[in-house]
C-alpha positions as YAML, in Angstrom:
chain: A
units: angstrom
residues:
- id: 1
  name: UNK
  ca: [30.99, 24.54, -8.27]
- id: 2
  name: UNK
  ca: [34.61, 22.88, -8.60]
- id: 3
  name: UNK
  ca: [34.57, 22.24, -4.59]
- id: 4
  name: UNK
  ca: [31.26, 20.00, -4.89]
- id: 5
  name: UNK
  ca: [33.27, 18.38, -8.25]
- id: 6
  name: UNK
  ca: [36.28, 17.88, -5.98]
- id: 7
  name: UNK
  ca: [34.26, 17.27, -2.88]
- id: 8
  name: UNK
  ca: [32.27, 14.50, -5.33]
- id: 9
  name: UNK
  ca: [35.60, 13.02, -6.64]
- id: 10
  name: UNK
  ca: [37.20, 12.45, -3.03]
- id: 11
  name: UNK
  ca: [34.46, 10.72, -1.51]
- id: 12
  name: UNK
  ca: [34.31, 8.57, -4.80]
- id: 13
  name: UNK
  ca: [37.96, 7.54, -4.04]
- id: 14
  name: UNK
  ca: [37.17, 7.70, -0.14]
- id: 15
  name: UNK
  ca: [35.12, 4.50, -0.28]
- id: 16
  name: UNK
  ca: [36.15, 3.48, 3.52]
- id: 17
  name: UNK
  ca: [34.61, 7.43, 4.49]
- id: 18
  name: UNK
  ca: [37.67, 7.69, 6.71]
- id: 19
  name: UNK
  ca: [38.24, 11.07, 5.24]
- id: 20
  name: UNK
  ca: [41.42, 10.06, 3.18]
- id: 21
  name: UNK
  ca: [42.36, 8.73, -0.22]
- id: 22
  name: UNK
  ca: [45.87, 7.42, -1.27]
- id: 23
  name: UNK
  ca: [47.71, 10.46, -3.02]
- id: 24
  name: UNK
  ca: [49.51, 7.88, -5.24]
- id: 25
  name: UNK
  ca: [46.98, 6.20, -6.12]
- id: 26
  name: UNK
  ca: [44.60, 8.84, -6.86]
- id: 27
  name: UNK
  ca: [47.48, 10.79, -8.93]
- id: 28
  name: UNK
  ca: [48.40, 7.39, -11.23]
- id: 29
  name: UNK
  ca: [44.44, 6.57, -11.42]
- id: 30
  name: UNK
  ca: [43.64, 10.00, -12.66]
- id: 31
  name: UNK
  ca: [46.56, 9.67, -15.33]
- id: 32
  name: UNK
  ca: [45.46, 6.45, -16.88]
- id: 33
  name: UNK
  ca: [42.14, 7.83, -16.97]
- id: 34
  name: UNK
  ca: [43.47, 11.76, -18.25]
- id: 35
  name: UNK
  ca: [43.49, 10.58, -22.00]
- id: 36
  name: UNK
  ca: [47.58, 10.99, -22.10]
- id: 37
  name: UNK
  ca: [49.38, 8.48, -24.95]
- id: 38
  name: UNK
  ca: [49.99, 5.38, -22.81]
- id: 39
  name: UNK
  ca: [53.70, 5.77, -22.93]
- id: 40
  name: UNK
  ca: [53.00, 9.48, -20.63]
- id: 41
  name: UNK
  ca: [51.45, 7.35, -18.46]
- id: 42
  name: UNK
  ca: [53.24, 4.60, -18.11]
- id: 43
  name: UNK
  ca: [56.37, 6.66, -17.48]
- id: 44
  name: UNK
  ca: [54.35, 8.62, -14.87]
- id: 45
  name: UNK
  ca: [52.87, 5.94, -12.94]
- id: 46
  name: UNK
  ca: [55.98, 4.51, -13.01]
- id: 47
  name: UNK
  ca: [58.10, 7.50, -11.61]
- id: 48
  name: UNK
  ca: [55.53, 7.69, -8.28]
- id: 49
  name: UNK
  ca: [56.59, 4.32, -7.73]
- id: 50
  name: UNK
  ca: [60.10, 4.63, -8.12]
- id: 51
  name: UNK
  ca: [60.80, 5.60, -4.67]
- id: 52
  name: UNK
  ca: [64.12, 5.37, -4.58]
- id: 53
  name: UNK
  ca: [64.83, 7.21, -7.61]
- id: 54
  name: UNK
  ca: [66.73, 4.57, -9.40]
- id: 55
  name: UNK
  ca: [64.69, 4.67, -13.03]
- id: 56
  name: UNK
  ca: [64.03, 1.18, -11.76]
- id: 57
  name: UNK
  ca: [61.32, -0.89, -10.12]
- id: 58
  name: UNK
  ca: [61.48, -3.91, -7.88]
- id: 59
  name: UNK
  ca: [59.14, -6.37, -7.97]
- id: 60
  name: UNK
  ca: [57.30, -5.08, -4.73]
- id: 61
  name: UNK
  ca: [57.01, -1.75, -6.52]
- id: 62
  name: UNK
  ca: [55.76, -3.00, -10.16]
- id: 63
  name: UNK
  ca: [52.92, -5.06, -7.76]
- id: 64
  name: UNK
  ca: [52.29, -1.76, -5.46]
- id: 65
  name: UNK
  ca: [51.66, 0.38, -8.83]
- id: 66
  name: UNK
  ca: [49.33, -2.36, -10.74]
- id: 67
  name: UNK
  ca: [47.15, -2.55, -7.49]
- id: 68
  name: UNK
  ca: [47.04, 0.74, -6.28]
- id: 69
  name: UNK
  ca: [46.51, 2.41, -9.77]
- id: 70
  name: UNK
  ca: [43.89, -0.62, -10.61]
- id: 71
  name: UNK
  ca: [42.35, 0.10, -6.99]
- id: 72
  name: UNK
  ca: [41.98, 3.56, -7.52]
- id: 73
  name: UNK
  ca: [40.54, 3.42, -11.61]
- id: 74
  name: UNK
  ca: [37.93, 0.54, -9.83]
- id: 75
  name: UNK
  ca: [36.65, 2.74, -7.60]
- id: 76
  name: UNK
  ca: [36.09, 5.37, -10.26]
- id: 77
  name: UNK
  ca: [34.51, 3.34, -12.53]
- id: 78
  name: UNK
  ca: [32.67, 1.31, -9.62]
- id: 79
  name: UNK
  ca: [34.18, -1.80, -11.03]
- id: 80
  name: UNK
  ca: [35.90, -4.39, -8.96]
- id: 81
  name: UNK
  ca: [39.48, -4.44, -8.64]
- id: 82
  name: UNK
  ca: [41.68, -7.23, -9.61]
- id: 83
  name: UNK
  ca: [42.88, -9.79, -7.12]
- id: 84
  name: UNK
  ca: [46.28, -8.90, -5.26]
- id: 85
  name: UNK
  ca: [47.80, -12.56, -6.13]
- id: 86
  name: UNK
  ca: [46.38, -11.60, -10.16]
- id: 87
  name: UNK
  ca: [48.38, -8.83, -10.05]
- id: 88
  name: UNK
  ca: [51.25, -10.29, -8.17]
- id: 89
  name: UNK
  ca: [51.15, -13.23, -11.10]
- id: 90
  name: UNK
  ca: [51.44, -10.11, -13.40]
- id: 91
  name: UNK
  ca: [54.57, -8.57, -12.21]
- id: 92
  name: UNK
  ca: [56.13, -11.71, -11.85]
- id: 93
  name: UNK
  ca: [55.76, -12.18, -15.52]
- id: 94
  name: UNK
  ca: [56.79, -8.85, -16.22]
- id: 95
  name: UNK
  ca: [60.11, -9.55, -14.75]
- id: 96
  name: UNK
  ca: [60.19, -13.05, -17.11]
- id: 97
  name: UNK
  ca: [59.32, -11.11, -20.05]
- id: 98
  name: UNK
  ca: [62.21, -8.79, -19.72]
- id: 99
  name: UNK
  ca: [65.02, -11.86, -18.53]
- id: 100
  name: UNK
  ca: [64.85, -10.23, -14.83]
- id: 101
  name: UNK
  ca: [64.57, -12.20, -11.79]
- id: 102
  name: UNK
  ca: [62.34, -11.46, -9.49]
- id: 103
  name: UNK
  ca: [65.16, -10.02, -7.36]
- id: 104
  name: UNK
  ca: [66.47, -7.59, -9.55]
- id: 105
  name: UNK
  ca: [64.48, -4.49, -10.90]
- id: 106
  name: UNK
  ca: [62.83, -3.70, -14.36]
- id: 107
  name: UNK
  ca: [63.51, -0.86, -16.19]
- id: 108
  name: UNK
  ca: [60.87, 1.85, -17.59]
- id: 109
  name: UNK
  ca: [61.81, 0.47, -21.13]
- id: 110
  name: UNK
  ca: [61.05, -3.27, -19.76]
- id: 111
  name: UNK
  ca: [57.38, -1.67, -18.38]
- id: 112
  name: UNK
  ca: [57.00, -0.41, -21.76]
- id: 113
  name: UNK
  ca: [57.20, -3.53, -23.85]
- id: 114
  name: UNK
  ca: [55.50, -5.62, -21.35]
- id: 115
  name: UNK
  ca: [52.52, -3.21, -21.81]
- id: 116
  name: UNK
  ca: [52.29, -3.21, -24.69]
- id: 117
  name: UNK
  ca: [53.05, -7.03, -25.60]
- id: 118
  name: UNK
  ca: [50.97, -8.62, -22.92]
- id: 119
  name: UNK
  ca: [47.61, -8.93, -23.42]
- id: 120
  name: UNK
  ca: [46.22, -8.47, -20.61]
- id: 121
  name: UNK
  ca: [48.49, -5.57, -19.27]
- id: 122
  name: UNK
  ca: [47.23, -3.81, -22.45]
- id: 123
  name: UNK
  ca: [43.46, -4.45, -22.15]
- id: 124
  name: UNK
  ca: [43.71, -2.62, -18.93]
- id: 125
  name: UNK
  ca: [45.66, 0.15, -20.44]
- id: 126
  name: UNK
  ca: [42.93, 0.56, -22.82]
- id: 127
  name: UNK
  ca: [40.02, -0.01, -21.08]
- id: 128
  name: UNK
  ca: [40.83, 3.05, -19.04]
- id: 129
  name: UNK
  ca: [42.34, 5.16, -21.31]
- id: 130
  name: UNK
  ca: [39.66, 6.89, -22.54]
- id: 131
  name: UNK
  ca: [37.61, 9.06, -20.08]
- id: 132
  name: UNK
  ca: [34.90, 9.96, -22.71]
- id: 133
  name: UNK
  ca: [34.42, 6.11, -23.30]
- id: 134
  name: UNK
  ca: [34.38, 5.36, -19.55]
- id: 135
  name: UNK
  ca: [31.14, 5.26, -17.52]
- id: 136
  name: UNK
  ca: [32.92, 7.23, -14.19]
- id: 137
  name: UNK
  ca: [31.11, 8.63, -11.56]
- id: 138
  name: UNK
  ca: [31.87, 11.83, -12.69]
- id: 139
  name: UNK
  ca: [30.13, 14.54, -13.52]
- id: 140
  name: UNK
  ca: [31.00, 16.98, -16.74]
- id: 141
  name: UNK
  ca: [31.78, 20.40, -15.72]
- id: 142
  name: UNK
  ca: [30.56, 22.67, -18.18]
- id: 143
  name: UNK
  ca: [32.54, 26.07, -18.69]
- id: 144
  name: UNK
  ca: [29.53, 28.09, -17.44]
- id: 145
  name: UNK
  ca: [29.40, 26.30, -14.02]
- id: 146
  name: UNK
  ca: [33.04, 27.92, -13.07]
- id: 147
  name: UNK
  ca: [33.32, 31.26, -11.14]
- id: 148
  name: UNK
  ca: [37.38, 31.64, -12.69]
- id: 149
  name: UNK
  ca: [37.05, 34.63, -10.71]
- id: 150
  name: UNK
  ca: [36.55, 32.67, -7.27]
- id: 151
  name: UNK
  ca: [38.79, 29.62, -8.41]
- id: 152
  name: UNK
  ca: [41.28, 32.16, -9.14]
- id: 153
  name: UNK
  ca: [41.12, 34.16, -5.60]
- id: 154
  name: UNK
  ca: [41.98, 30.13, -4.34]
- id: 155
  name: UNK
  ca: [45.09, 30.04, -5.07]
- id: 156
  name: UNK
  ca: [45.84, 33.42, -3.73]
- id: 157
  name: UNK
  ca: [44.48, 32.42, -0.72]
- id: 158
  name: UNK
  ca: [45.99, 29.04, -0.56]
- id: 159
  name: UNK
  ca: [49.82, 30.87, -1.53]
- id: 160
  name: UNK
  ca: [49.28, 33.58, 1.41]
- id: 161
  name: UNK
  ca: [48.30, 31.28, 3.90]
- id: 162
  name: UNK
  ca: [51.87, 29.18, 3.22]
- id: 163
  name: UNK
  ca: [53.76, 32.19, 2.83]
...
């Protein structure tokens, strides 16, 4: 039963049927839409994105994260996503709000308050942050459905076939 879930969920986020989905993306769309406090997921999204490992984002980054995350919680809900030059206007004002030009990088802390304080940063924070609230193309997997017997024999498989 979880494979057809899991088989369901990638072809959701597979919307070109080229047989792949964006790891990123699908990773920071899933946390927006886990239910975790919106600081957990800001901090999360923002650590896939820090690349370089700096605690700190560049512009290119802060864009990369709105649209991919926004891309990927679009194509779960089945809403479109957000224009690239919206979201481009977005992390431009970002860097504004926290006295950063657009050459420098923003800090988690500066992600934070912009989230929080701009309105339209948070309406997207909590539009999505509520799975029971959203109408996803999901379906609810009831306890009864799982074999945690099979499931479990997975991961044995999966850790003897890299070992």
């Amino acid at each position: 039963k979880m494979d057809d879930k899991s088989e369901n969920l990638f072809k959701v986020l597979d919307n070109d049927s080229n047989g792949l989905i964006d790891a990123i993306e699908f990773l920071a769309a899933l946390a927006v839409a886990s239910g975790l406090a919106n600081r957990d997921t800001l901090e999360f999204v923002f650590k896939c994105y820090d690349f370089d490992g700096s605690q700190e984002l560049t512009i290119d980054e802060v864009t990369l994260a709105m649209k991919s995350t926004l891309t990927g919680l679009c194509k779960l809900s089945g809403d479109g996503p957000p224009r690239e030059e919206e979201l481009e206007v977005q992390a431009m004002d970002a860097f504004q709000q926290s006295g950063k030009n657009e050459a420098g990088k923003i800090s988690l802390l500066d992600i934070l308050k912009y989230c929080t304080e701009n309105p339209e940063a948070r309406s997207w924070m909590e539009f999505y942050d509520d799975p029971t609230e959203l109408d996803l193309n999901k379906q609810e997997i009831l306890d009864a459905e799982i074999d945690y017997a099979e499931e479990s024999q997975f991961a044995q498989r999966s850790g003897e076939m890299t070992a």
